[in-house]
């Protein structure tokens, strides 16, 4: 391998820049040429590919987002689009590709490896912490801090007004961000996609705690589970207590990466280059029990599942 490329794909996450920097600097130190692909697979298809030097990644370790840009590109499902992408890589003399992103981005890497024999390595970058084969994804810890700060602020106002607050947290189909933010924020009720959502039970629990004298409460809920504004109206009508919903939204995706994410990203970036130099392709990087690991990307997508942290939910429930 003489020349590699790196791209970021899917939803951006704080720490992606640090991961790009890790890949670029480690590769250059080993004498490799490095290209940056701008705007993910979309940019790959449109040939938005430029050489990177060690100075291209100066002053980015502390910056949120991704300087390469990211995109969702559903057209990549089309085999002709993928063939053009592989052709663009080869036209630049690129021998291997590092993809930083979530599950969807891994799928792209898997297809390039499977169909075009193109060596790819995946690095998990998403705030959702929903990628198999790793305890943590890059961006998750930063988003968690952001969500906790927001919950603390909601606590101030809902306690002043004796209201019920509903806070909707990102995570797509994974409740990790909600679980961890809710525990750190001392939320009274937690609704995550891994557990069945029983509205009636939630309302009865709130009614019971109000009857016991509770004046305010925070409900943390993962996005996509229900319309939180409707839920607020329903709770208010049933328990006769003012209720407000707040959707944290894309605020959770921005901001300077925390030290944990910068270090995770730097380590994973260097590890990805080491894998390529060792002739390994078609793998995704992870961290498990503090150690960097790699798994077959196809296995990670098709067979590996992230365990639900039910013990976290139990702890939070015991602390209400
Ligand atoms: O995957 C990261 C994420 O922020 C999810 O939590 C969320 O469901 C989704 O991306 C939002 O995507 P978009 O920014 O494309 O609206």
XYZ file of C-alpha atoms and ligand atoms in Angstrom:
336
model
C 0.000 0.000 0.000
C 1.388 3.365 -1.031
C -1.598 5.668 -1.092
C -4.642 5.795 1.138
C -7.722 7.997 1.345
C -9.947 8.987 4.227
C -13.571 10.120 4.303
C -16.210 10.942 6.896
C -19.745 9.833 6.223
C -23.253 9.975 7.705
C -24.086 12.227 10.652
C -21.032 14.171 11.808
C -19.707 13.639 15.321
C -17.318 15.592 17.541
C -13.891 13.965 17.267
C -14.123 13.086 13.582
C -11.484 15.754 12.897
C -9.158 14.197 15.445
C -9.666 10.808 13.757
C -8.828 12.246 10.320
C -5.737 13.870 11.823
C -4.716 10.534 13.357
C -5.059 8.733 10.023
C -3.297 11.437 8.013
C -0.352 11.966 10.339
C 0.219 8.257 11.036
C 0.101 7.462 7.315
C 2.447 10.268 6.325
C 4.894 9.258 9.067
C 4.992 5.789 7.438
C 5.747 7.298 4.038
C 2.253 6.896 2.561
C 0.463 9.440 0.409
C -2.938 10.510 1.698
C -5.990 11.859 -0.058
C -9.004 13.412 1.606
C -12.411 12.693 0.116
C -14.748 15.602 0.736
C -18.462 15.112 1.607
C -18.325 11.368 2.156
C -19.496 8.886 -0.483
C -21.241 11.727 -2.308
C -17.872 13.416 -2.803
C -16.287 10.110 -3.750
C -18.860 9.675 -6.507
C -18.339 13.254 -7.681
C -14.559 12.918 -7.539
C -14.110 15.529 -4.829
C -10.740 14.067 -3.840
C -7.686 16.135 -2.869
C -4.244 15.393 -1.479
C -3.695 16.065 2.217
C -0.441 16.972 3.941
C 0.379 16.898 7.629
C -0.434 20.632 7.649
C -3.916 20.021 6.212
C -4.820 18.639 9.624
C -3.205 21.316 11.782
C -5.436 23.019 14.358
C -8.364 20.646 13.937
C -7.986 18.321 16.941
C -10.149 20.678 19.009
C -12.803 21.374 16.388
C -16.243 19.786 16.210
C -17.756 18.603 12.940
C -15.524 17.308 10.165
C -13.438 19.567 7.944
C -13.805 17.027 5.132
C -17.569 17.472 5.292
C -20.066 14.647 5.492
C -23.186 13.625 3.644
C -25.920 11.052 3.558
C -25.849 9.502 0.089
C -28.606 6.895 -0.400
C -27.656 6.631 -4.086
C -24.663 4.569 -2.958
C -27.100 1.617 -2.779
C -26.973 1.598 -6.565
C -24.217 -0.788 -7.861
C -23.377 1.532 -10.776
C -22.744 4.371 -8.349
C -20.420 2.143 -6.340
C -18.576 1.063 -9.481
C -17.945 4.730 -10.350
C -16.697 5.329 -6.794
C -14.210 2.439 -7.068
C -13.108 3.772 -10.449
C -12.508 7.254 -8.984
C -10.405 5.771 -6.183
C -8.281 3.791 -8.627
C -7.900 6.776 -10.969
C -6.192 8.625 -8.110
C -3.895 5.684 -7.435
C -5.573 5.095 -4.081
C -4.929 1.589 -2.708
C -7.022 1.658 0.465
C -9.770 3.674 2.125
C -10.476 4.599 5.745
C -14.161 5.321 6.371
C -15.116 7.223 9.531
C -18.834 6.959 10.298
C -21.631 4.802 11.642
C -23.393 1.631 10.508
C -24.510 3.024 7.159
C -20.982 4.137 6.357
C -19.663 0.698 7.274
C -22.143 -0.810 4.834
C -20.584 1.308 2.078
C -17.101 0.144 3.068
C -18.285 -3.460 3.134
C -19.704 -3.187 -0.383
C -16.547 -1.582 -1.795
C -14.473 -4.380 -0.243
C -16.851 -7.192 -1.297
C -17.697 -6.084 -4.808
C -14.564 -4.283 -5.908
C -11.909 -5.934 -3.759
C -11.128 -2.482 -2.423
C -9.371 -2.570 0.970
C -11.375 -0.557 3.518
C -11.104 0.022 7.250
C -14.018 1.466 9.259
C -13.646 3.759 12.264
C -16.809 4.213 14.379
C -17.797 7.892 14.397
C -21.325 8.707 15.550
C -22.899 10.236 18.642
C -25.362 7.328 18.792
C -22.935 4.736 20.218
C -24.830 2.176 18.176
C -22.006 0.455 16.305
C -21.324 -3.210 17.028
C -17.846 -4.325 18.048
C -16.938 -1.281 20.095
C -17.778 -0.089 23.581
C -17.650 3.530 22.419
C -18.017 5.425 19.200
C -16.220 8.712 18.548
C -18.490 11.614 19.483
C -20.675 9.803 21.985
C -18.974 11.130 25.135
C -19.052 14.716 23.873
C -22.732 14.463 22.952
C -23.378 12.969 26.368
C -21.796 15.979 28.079
C -23.866 18.307 25.892
C -27.082 16.471 26.759
C -26.289 16.512 30.489
C -25.654 20.277 30.446
C -29.012 20.715 28.725
C -30.806 18.489 31.258
C -29.248 20.447 34.145
C -30.662 23.626 32.648
C -34.065 22.060 32.194
C -33.945 20.965 35.825
C -33.418 24.583 36.944
C -36.453 25.844 35.098
C -38.766 22.903 35.695
C -38.012 22.991 39.397
C -38.671 26.781 39.553
C -42.011 26.319 37.796
C -42.908 22.960 39.319
C -43.309 21.496 35.873
C -42.732 18.174 34.207
C -40.045 18.344 31.515
C -39.719 15.896 28.665
C -36.317 15.894 26.996
C -35.876 14.151 23.655
C -32.368 12.844 23.090
C -30.784 11.586 19.852
C -29.574 8.026 19.341
C -31.793 6.752 16.533
C -32.578 3.168 17.612
C -30.046 3.068 20.428
C -30.829 4.224 23.961
C -27.213 4.583 25.188
C -27.116 8.377 24.973
C -30.499 8.666 26.685
C -29.616 6.164 29.424
C -26.314 7.780 30.295
C -27.584 11.364 30.061
C -30.642 10.497 32.138
C -28.605 8.885 34.891
C -26.127 11.785 35.035
C -28.957 14.295 34.881
C -30.970 12.526 37.582
C -34.004 12.092 35.327
C -37.002 10.482 36.982
C -38.302 8.550 33.973
C -36.412 6.989 31.083
C -37.858 5.785 27.807
C -35.495 3.978 25.407
C -36.107 2.012 22.206
C -34.713 -1.211 23.641
C -37.641 -1.397 26.070
C -41.348 -1.385 25.194
C -42.852 2.065 25.736
C -45.980 1.837 27.841
C -47.558 5.347 27.892
C -50.228 4.333 30.350
C -47.687 2.976 32.810
C -45.601 6.157 32.511
C -48.603 8.366 33.197
C -49.667 6.251 36.167
C -46.140 6.404 37.620
C -46.142 10.199 37.290
C -49.604 10.390 38.878
C -48.437 8.241 41.780
C -45.339 10.350 42.419
C -47.353 13.584 42.291
C -49.749 12.065 44.787
C -46.724 11.460 47.029
C -45.818 15.153 46.833
C -43.385 15.329 43.915
C -43.629 18.772 42.283
C -41.388 18.426 39.245
C -39.840 15.659 37.150
C -37.786 15.062 34.040
C -38.590 12.376 31.494
C -35.725 11.449 29.160
C -36.819 9.796 25.930
C -34.940 8.681 22.842
C -35.905 10.335 19.572
C -38.244 8.594 17.081
C -40.272 6.898 19.819
C -43.229 9.256 19.946
C -44.191 12.866 19.309
C -42.940 14.471 22.510
C -45.143 17.570 22.168
C -48.215 15.339 21.952
C -46.954 13.331 24.907
C -46.535 16.553 26.913
C -50.141 17.540 26.163
C -51.384 14.094 27.145
C -49.460 14.068 30.445
C -50.595 17.615 31.275
C -54.233 16.703 30.613
C -54.065 13.499 32.633
C -51.999 14.516 35.656
C -53.023 18.192 35.783
C -49.459 19.364 35.973
C -47.813 21.740 33.498
C -45.612 19.777 31.099
C -43.153 21.009 28.462
C -41.203 19.088 25.831
C -37.718 19.999 24.613
C -36.077 18.384 21.609
C -32.299 18.690 21.980
C -31.792 17.937 18.294
C -28.631 18.769 16.396
C -27.166 20.796 19.271
C -25.990 17.347 20.414
C -23.919 16.864 17.273
C -21.842 20.016 17.558
C -19.200 21.443 19.823
C -15.560 20.840 20.624
C -14.828 17.166 21.251
C -14.085 16.255 24.860
C -10.670 14.826 25.750
C -12.031 11.259 25.737
C -13.245 11.584 22.151
C -10.048 13.289 20.950
C -7.925 10.529 22.428
C -10.188 7.721 21.232
C -10.188 9.236 17.744
C -6.414 9.717 17.671
C -5.805 6.145 18.806
C -8.307 4.686 16.360
C -6.884 6.721 13.476
C -3.357 5.427 14.088
C -4.639 1.873 14.615
C -6.500 1.958 11.294
C -3.288 2.852 9.469
C -1.419 0.077 11.313
C -4.057 -2.414 10.147
C -3.680 -1.335 6.535
C 0.111 -1.514 6.770
C -0.250 -5.043 8.168
C -2.188 -5.914 5.006
C -5.542 -6.139 6.773
C -8.625 -4.928 4.965
C -12.355 -5.218 5.439
C -12.133 -4.578 9.172
C -13.673 -2.090 11.560
C -11.882 -0.664 14.532
C -13.300 -0.772 18.044
C -12.361 -0.284 21.648
C -13.318 -3.053 24.056
C -12.306 -3.129 27.718
C -9.864 -0.270 27.018
C -8.090 -2.157 24.224
C -8.198 -1.331 20.541
C -9.605 -4.250 18.572
C -10.712 -4.985 15.030
C -13.530 -7.089 13.692
C -14.506 -8.264 10.258
C -16.698 -5.460 8.957
C -19.191 -7.912 7.446
C -19.415 -9.824 10.700
C -19.914 -6.584 12.634
C -22.762 -5.514 10.357
C -24.485 -8.861 9.920
C -23.933 -10.788 13.136
C -22.747 -8.638 16.003
C -25.238 -6.848 18.240
C -24.615 -4.293 20.939
C -25.889 -5.492 24.291
C -28.529 -3.300 25.942
C -27.255 -1.801 29.197
C -30.211 -2.904 31.288
C -28.121 -2.527 34.467
C -27.891 1.220 33.782
C -31.659 1.443 33.601
C -31.981 -0.532 36.825
C -29.605 1.818 38.647
C -31.501 4.897 37.481
C -34.820 3.352 38.509
C -33.498 2.615 41.998
C -32.428 6.223 42.402
C -35.786 7.851 41.636
O -26.644 9.226 13.580
C -26.527 10.453 14.218
C -27.849 11.158 14.242
O -27.668 12.419 14.844
C -28.992 10.402 14.917
O -28.942 10.510 16.305
C -30.180 11.056 14.287
O -31.296 10.166 14.248
C -29.737 11.350 12.892
O -28.318 11.361 12.925
C -30.213 12.646 12.316
O -29.789 12.703 11.007
P -29.780 14.028 10.121
O -28.722 14.941 10.662
O -29.465 13.539 8.757
O -31.135 14.635 10.263
